[in-house]
mmCIF file of C-alpha atoms and ligand atoms in Angstrom:
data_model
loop_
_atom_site.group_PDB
_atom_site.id
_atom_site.type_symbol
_atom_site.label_atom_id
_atom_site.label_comp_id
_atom_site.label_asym_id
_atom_site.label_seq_id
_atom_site.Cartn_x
_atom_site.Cartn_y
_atom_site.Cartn_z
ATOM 1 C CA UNK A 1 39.313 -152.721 6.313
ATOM 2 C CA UNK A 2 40.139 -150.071 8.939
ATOM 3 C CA UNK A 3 41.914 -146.980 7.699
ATOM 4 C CA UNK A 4 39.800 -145.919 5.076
ATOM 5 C CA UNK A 5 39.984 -142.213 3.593
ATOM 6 C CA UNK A 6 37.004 -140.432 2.233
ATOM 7 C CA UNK A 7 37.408 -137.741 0.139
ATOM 8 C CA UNK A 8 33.335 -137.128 -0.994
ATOM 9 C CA UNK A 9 32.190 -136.058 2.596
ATOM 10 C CA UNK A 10 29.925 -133.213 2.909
ATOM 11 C CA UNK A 11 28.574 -131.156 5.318
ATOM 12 C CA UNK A 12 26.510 -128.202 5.697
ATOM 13 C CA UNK A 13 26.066 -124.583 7.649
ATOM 14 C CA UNK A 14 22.822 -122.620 8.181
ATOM 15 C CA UNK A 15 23.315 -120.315 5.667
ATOM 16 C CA UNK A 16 23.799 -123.598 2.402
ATOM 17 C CA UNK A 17 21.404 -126.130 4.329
ATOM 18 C CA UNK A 18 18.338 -125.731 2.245
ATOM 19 C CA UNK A 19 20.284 -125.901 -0.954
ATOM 20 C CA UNK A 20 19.742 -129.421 0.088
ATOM 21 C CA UNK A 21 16.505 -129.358 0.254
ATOM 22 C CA UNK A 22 14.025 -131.354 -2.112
ATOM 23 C CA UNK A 23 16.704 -133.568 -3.414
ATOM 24 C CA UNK A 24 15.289 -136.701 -1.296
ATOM 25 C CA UNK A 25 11.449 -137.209 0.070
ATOM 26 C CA UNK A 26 10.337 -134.572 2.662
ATOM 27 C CA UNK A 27 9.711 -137.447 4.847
ATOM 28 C CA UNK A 28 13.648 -137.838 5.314
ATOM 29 C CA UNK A 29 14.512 -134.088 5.248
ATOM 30 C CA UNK A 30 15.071 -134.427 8.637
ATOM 31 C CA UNK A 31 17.127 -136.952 9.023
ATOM 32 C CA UNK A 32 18.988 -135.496 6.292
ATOM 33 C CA UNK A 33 19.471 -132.251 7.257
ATOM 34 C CA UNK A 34 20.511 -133.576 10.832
ATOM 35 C CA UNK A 35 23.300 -135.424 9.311
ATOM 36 C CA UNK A 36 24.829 -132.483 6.920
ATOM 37 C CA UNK A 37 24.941 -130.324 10.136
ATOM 38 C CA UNK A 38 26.760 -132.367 12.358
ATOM 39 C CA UNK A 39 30.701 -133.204 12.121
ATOM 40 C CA UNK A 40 31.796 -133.878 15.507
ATOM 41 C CA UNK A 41 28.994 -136.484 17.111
ATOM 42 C CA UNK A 42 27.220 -139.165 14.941
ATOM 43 C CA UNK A 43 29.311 -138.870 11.864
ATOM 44 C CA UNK A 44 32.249 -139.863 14.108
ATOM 45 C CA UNK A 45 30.433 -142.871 15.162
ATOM 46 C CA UNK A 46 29.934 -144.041 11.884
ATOM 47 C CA UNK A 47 33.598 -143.619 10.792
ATOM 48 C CA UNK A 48 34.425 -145.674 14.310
ATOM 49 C CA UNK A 49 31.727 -148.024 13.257
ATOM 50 C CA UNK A 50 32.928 -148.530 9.826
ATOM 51 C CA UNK A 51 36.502 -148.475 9.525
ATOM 52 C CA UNK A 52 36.951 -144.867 8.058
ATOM 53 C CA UNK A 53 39.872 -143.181 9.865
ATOM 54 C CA UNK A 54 39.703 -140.472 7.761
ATOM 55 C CA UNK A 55 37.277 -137.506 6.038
ATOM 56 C CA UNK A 56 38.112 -134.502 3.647
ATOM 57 C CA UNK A 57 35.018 -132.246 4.257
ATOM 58 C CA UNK A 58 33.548 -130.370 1.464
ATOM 59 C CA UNK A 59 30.523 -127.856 1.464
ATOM 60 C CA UNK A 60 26.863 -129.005 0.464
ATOM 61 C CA UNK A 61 26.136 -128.385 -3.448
ATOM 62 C CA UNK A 62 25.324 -125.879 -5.400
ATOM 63 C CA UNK A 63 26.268 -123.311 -2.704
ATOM 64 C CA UNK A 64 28.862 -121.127 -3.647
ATOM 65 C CA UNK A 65 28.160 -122.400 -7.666
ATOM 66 C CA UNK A 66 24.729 -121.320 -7.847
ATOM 67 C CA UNK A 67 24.953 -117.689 -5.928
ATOM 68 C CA UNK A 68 24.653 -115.395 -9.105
ATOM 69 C CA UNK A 69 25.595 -112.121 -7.132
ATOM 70 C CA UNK A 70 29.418 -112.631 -7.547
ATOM 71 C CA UNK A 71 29.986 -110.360 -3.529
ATOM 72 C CA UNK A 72 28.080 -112.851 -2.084
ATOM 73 C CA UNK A 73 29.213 -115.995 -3.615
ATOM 74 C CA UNK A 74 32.585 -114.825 -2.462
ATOM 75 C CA UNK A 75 31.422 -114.031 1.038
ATOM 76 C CA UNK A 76 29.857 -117.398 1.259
ATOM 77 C CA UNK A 77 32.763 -119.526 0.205
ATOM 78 C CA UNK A 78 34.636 -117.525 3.303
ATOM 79 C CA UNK A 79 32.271 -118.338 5.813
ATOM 80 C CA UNK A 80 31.784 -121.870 4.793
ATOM 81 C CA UNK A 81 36.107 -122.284 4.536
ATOM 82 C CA UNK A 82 36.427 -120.821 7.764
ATOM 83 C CA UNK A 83 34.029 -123.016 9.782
ATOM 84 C CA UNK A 84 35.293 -125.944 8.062
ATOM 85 C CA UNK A 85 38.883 -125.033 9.149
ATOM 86 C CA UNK A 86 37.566 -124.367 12.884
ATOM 87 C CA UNK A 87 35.721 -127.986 12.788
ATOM 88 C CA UNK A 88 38.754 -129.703 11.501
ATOM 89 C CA UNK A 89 41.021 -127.948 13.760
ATOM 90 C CA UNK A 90 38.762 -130.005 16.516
ATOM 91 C CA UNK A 91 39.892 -133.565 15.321
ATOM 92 C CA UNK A 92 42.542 -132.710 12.675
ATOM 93 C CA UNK A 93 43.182 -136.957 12.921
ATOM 94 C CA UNK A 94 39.723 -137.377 11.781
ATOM 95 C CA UNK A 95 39.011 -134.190 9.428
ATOM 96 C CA UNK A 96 40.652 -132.726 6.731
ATOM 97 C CA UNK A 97 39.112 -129.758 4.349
ATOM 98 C CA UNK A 98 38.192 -129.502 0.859
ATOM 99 C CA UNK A 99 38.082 -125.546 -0.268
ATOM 100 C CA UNK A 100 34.593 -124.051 -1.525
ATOM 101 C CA UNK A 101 35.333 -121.323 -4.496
ATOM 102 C CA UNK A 102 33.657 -118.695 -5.975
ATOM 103 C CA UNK A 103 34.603 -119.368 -9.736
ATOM 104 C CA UNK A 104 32.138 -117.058 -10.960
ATOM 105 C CA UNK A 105 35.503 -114.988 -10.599
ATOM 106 C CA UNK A 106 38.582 -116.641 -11.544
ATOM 107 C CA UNK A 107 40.835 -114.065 -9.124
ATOM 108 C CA UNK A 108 38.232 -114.318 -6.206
ATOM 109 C CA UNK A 109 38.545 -118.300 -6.517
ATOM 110 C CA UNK A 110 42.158 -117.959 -7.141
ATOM 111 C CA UNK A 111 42.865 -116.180 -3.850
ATOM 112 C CA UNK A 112 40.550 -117.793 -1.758
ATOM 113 C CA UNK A 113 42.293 -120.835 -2.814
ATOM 114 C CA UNK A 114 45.626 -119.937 -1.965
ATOM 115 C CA UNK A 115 44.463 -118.297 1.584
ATOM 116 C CA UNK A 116 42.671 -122.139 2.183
ATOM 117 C CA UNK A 117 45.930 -123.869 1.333
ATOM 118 C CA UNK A 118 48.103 -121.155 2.459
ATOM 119 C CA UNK A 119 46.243 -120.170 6.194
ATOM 120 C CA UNK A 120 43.482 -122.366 6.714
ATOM 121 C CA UNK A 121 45.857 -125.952 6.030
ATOM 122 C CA UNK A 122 42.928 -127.736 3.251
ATOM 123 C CA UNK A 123 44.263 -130.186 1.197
ATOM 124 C CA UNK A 124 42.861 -129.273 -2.093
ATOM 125 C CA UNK A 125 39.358 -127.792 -3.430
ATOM 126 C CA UNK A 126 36.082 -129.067 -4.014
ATOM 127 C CA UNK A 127 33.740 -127.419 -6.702
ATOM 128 C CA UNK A 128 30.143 -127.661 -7.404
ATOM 129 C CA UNK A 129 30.457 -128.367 -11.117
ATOM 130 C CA UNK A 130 29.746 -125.076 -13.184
ATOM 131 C CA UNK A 131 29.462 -121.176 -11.586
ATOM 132 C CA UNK A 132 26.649 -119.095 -12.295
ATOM 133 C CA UNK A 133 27.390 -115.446 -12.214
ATOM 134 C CA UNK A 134 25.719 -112.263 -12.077
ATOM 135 C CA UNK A 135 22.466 -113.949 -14.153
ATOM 136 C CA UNK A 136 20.961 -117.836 -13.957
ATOM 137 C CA UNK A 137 21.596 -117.919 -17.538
ATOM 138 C CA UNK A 138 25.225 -116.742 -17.715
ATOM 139 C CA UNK A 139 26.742 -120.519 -17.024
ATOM 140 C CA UNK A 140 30.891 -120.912 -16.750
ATOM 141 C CA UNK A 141 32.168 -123.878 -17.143
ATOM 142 C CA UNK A 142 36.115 -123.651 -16.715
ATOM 143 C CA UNK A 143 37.385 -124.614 -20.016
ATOM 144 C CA UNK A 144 37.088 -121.092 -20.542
ATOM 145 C CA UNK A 145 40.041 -118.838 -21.532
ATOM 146 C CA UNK A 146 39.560 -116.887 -18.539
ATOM 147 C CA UNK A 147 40.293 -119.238 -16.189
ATOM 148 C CA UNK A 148 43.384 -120.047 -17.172
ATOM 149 C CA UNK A 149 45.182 -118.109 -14.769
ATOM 150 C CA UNK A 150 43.281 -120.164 -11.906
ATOM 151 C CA UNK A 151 44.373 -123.077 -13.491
ATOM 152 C CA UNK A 152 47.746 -121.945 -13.284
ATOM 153 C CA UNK A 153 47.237 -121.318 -9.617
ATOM 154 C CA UNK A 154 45.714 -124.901 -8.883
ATOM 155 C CA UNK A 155 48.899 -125.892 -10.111
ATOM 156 C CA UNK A 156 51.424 -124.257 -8.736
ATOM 157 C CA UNK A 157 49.986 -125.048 -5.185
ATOM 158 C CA UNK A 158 50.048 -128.906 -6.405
ATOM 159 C CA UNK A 159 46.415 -129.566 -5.294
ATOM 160 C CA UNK A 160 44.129 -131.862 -6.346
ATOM 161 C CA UNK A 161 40.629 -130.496 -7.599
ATOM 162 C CA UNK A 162 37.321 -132.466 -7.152
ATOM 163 C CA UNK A 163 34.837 -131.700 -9.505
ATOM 164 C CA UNK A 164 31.191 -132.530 -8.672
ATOM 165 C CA UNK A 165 27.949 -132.800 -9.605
ATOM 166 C CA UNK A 166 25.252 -130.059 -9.541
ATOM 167 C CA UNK A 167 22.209 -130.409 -11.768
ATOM 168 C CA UNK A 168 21.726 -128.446 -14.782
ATOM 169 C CA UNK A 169 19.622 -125.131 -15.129
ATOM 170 C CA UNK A 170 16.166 -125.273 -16.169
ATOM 171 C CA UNK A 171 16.557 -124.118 -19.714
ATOM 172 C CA UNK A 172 19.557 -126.376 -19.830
ATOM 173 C CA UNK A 173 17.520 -129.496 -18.862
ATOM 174 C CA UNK A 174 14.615 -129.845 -21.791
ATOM 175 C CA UNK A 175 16.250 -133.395 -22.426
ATOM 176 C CA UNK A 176 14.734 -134.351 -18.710
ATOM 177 C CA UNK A 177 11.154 -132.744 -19.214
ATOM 178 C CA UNK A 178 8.620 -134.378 -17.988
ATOM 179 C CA UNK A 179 11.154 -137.062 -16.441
ATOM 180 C CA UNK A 180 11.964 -135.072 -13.137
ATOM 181 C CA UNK A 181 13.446 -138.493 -11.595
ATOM 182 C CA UNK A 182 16.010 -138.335 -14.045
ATOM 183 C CA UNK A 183 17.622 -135.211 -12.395
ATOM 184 C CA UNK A 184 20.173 -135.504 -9.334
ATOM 185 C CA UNK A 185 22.082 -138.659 -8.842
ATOM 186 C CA UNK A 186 20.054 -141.068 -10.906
ATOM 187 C CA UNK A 187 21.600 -139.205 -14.406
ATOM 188 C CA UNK A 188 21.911 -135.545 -14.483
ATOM 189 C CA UNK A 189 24.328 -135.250 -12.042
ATOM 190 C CA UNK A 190 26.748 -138.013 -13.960
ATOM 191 C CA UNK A 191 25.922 -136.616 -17.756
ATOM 192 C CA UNK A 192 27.022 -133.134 -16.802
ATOM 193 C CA UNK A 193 29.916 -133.604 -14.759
ATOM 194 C CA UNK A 194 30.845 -136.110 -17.603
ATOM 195 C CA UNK A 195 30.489 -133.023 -20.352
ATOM 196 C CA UNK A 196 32.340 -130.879 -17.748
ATOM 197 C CA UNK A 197 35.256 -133.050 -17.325
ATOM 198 C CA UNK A 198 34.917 -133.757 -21.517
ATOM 199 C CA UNK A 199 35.011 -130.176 -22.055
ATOM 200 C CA UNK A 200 38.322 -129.511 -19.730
ATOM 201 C CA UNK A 201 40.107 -132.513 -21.720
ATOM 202 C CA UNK A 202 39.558 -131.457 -24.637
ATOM 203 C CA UNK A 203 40.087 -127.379 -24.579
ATOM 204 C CA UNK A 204 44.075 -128.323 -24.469
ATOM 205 C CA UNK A 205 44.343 -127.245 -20.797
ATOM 206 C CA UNK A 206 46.432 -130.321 -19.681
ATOM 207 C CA UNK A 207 48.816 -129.609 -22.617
ATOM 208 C CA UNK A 208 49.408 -125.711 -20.817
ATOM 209 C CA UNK A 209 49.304 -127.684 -17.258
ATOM 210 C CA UNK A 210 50.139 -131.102 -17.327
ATOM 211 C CA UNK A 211 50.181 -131.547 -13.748
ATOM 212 C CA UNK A 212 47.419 -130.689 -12.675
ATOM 213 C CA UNK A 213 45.489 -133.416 -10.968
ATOM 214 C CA UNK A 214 41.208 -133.525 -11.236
ATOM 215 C CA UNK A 215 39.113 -136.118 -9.256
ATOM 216 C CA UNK A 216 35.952 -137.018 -10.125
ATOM 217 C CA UNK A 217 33.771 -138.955 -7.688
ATOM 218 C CA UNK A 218 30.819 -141.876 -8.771
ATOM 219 C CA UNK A 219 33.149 -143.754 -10.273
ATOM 220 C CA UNK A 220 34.385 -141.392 -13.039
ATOM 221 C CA UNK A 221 30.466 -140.328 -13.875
ATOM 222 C CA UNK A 222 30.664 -142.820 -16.202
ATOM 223 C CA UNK A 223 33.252 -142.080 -18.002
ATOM 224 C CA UNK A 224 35.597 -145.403 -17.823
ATOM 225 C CA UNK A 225 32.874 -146.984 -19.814
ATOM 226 C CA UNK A 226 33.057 -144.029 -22.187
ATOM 227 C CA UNK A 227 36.587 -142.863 -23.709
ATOM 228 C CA UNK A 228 37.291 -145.298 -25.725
ATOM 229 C CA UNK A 229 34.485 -144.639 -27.764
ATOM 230 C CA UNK A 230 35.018 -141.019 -27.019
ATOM 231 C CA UNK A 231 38.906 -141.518 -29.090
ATOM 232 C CA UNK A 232 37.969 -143.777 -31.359
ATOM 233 C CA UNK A 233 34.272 -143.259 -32.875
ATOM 234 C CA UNK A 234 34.202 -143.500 -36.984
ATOM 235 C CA UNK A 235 37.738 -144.892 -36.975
ATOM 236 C CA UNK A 236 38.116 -145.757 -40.516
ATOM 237 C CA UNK A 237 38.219 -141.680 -40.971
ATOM 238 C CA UNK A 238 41.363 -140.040 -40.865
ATOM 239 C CA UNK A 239 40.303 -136.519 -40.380
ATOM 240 C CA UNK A 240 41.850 -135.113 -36.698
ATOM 241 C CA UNK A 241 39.505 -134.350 -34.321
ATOM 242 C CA UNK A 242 38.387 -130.792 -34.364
ATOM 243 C CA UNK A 243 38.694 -129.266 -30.573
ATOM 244 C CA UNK A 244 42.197 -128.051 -29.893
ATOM 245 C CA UNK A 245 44.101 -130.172 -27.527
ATOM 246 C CA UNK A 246 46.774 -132.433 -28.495
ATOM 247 C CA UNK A 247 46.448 -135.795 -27.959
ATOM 248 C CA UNK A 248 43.206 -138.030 -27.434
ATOM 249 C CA UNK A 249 41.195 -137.307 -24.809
ATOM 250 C CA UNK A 250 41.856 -140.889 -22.921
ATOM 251 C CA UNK A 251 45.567 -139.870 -22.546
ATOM 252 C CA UNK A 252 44.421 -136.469 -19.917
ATOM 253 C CA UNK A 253 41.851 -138.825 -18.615
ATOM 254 C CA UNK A 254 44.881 -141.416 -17.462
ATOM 255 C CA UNK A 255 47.207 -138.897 -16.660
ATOM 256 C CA UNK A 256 45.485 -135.995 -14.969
ATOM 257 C CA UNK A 257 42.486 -138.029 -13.636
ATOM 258 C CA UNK A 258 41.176 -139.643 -10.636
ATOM 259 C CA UNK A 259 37.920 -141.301 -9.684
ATOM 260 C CA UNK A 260 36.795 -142.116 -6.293
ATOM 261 C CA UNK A 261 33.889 -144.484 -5.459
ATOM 262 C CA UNK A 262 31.475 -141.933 -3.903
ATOM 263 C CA UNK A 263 28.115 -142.754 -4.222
ATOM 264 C CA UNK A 264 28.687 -146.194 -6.381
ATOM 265 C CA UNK A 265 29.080 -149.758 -4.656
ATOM 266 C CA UNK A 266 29.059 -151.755 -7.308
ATOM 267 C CA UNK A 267 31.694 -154.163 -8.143
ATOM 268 C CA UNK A 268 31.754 -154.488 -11.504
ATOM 269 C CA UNK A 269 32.034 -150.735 -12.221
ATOM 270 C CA UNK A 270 34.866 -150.652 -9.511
ATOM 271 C CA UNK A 271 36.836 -153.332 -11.968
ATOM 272 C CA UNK A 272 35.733 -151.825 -15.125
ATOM 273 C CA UNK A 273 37.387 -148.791 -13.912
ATOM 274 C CA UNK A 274 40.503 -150.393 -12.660
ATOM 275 C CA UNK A 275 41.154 -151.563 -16.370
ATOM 276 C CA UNK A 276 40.766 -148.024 -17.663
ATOM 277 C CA UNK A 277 42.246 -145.785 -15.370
ATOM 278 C CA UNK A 278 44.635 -148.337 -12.687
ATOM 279 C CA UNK A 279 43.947 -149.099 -8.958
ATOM 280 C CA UNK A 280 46.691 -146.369 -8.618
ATOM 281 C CA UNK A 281 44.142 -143.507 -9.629
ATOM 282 C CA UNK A 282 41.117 -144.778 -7.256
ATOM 283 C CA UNK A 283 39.893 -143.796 -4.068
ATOM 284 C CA UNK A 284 37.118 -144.671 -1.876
ATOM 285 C CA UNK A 285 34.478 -142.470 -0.261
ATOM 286 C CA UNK A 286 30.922 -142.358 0.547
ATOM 287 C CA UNK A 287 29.042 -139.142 -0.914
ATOM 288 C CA UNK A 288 27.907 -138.758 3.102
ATOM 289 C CA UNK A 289 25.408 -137.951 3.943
ATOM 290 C CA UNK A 290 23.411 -138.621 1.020
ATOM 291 C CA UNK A 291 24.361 -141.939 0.866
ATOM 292 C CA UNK A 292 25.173 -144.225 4.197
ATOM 293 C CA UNK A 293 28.673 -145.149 5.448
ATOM 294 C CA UNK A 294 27.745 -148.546 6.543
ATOM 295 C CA UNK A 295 26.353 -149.455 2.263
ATOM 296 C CA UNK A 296 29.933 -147.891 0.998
ATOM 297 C CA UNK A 297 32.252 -149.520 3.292
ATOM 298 C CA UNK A 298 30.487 -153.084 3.671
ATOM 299 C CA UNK A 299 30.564 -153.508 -0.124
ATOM 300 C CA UNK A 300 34.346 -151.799 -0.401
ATOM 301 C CA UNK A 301 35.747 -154.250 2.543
ATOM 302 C CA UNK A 302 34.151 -157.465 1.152
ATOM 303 C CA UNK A 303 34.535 -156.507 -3.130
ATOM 304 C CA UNK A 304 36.574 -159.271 -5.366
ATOM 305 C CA UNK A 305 39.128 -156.715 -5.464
ATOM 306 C CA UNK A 306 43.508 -157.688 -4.773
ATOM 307 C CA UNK A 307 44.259 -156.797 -0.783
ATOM 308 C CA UNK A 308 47.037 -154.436 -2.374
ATOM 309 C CA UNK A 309 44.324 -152.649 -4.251
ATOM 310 C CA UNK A 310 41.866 -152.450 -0.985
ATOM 311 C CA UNK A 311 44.705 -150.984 0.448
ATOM 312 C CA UNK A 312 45.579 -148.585 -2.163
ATOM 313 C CA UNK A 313 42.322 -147.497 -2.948
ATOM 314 C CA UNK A 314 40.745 -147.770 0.509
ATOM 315 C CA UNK A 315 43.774 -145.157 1.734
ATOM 316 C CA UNK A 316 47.390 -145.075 0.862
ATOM 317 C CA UNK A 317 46.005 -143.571 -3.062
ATOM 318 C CA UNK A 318 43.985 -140.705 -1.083
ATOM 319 C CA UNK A 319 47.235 -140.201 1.728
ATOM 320 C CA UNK A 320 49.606 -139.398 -1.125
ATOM 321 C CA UNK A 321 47.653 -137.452 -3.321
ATOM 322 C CA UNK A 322 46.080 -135.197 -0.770
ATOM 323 C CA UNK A 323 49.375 -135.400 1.146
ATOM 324 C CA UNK A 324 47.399 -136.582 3.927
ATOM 325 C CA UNK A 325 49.688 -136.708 7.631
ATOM 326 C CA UNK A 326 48.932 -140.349 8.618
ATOM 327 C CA UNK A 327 50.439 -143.245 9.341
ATOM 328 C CA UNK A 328 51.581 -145.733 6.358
HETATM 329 MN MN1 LIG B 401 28.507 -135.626 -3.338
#
């Protein structure tokens, strides 16, 4: 299919690069690290190559989550939004941007938000699962009350928020000792954006701001397979469920959810997650450069999927909700 929009597309500067670092063999470091620097020249190619007419660019991970000096975090998620903006301002056809935010402060992310939408032209924000700030043990995730008033921001400006992976802290990972390949994008990555997207259902947030609109990429982190359990364990019990929004949790997830197909070419999740969520709420994309363009988009343009619902989920679903200017 030509056309296609990717909305998991990252890239790197100088100053985030080695945050990268010792995710993947040091024999392709590299090769890796060539990749997350460049925008204009061989990621073009690919996209030419492949069919992808389209890429929202978002910042390497952790970054901007993981800085614990709050200044600095701030300062970073600048620099990073500002040579995104000059990058896409180079091929605006091609490139689109993806905010970085310094959530460690809910005003700080707030404003840098609105200045990314407001000056800078991104389409939405893209956020390194939880923030980290002032220690490596103070950990926010943003069901929080105090991020409420970000929340309310996110809204008003009508943009959609991605929330990905990061792995968890050290002395949040005993579950993984001794197991180190279970951290990253084999499992840690998935479980705790998974509990981070749980966490935001269920603290009554989409009751205060039903529109607001939260992508998840992987395929939902595995959380098609999930919610119904997640609503319905012990049902012969009659006892409400104890957290404080209103309805079950698979209601938010269908109504203020979307999943994109970063990072997961595999059919049978792809329809699995149709069934939950509707080809209406899907979008492709890649995870570049971590994973290849040429695996995502030869298994997206051949999958046992309806032509409408290539179409959808290959671009028109990504044009509308990122009110992306092209064609169709
Ligand atoms: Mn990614």
């Amino acid at each position: 299919m030509r056309g296609k929009i990717g909305l998991e597309e990252h890239f790197a500067i100088e100053e985030t690069i080695e945050d990268s670092n010792g995710f993947l063999a040091p024999e392709v470091w590299p090769e890796l690290r060539a990749r997350l620097l460049d925008i204009q020249d061989n990621r073009l190619r690919l996209m030419d190559a492949h069919g992808m007419e389209m890429m929202l660019l978002s910042l390497n991970a952790p970054t901007v989550q993981a800085i614990h000096d709050v200044k600095r975090a701030h300062e970073m998620a600048i620099r990073a939004n500002d040579f995104l903006a000059n990058e896409v301002a180079k091929r605006p056809d091609r490139f689109q941007g993806l905010a970085a935010l310094p959530l460690q402060d809910a005003d700080l992310a707030s404003r840098e938000l609105e200045r990314c939408i407001h000056d800078l032209k991104f389409k939405g924000a893209l956020v390194n699962g939880f923030s980290q700030a002032n220690s490596e043990d103070n950990i926010l995730y943003y069901d929080l009350p105090q991020y409420r008033d970000f929340w309310s921001v996110v809204q008003k400006l009508d943009v959609p928020f991605y929330l990905h992976p990061r792995n968890p802290t050290a002395a949040w990972s005993q579950i993984y000792g001794g197991h180190p390949w279970l951290m990253g994008p084999t499992w840690a990555f998935g479980q705790e954006t998974a509990v981070h997207a749980l966490r935001l259902m269920a603290s009554g947030l989409f009751d205060q701001f039903p529109e607001l609109k939260i992508v998840l990429g992987h395929m939902g982190e595995g959380l098609p397979y999930s919610m119904w359990r997640v609503d319905h364990r012990n049902g012969w019990v009659k006892t409400p469920p104890s957290y404080p929004a209103k309805r079950k949790l698979g209601e938010y997830f269908q109504e203020n959810f979307y999943l994109t197909t970063s990072g997961n070419f595999r059919t049978q999740t792809l329809i699995d997650a149709i069934l939950e969520i509707g080809a209406d709420r899907i979008m492709f994309s890649t995870d570049w450069p971590f994973e290849n363009v040429d695996h995502a988009a030869d298994w997206f343009d051949a999958a046992s999927i309806s032509e409408a619902d290539r179409i959808k989920i290959g671009r028109s679903n990504a044009a509308k909700l990122f009110k992306l200017d092209v064609a169709g």
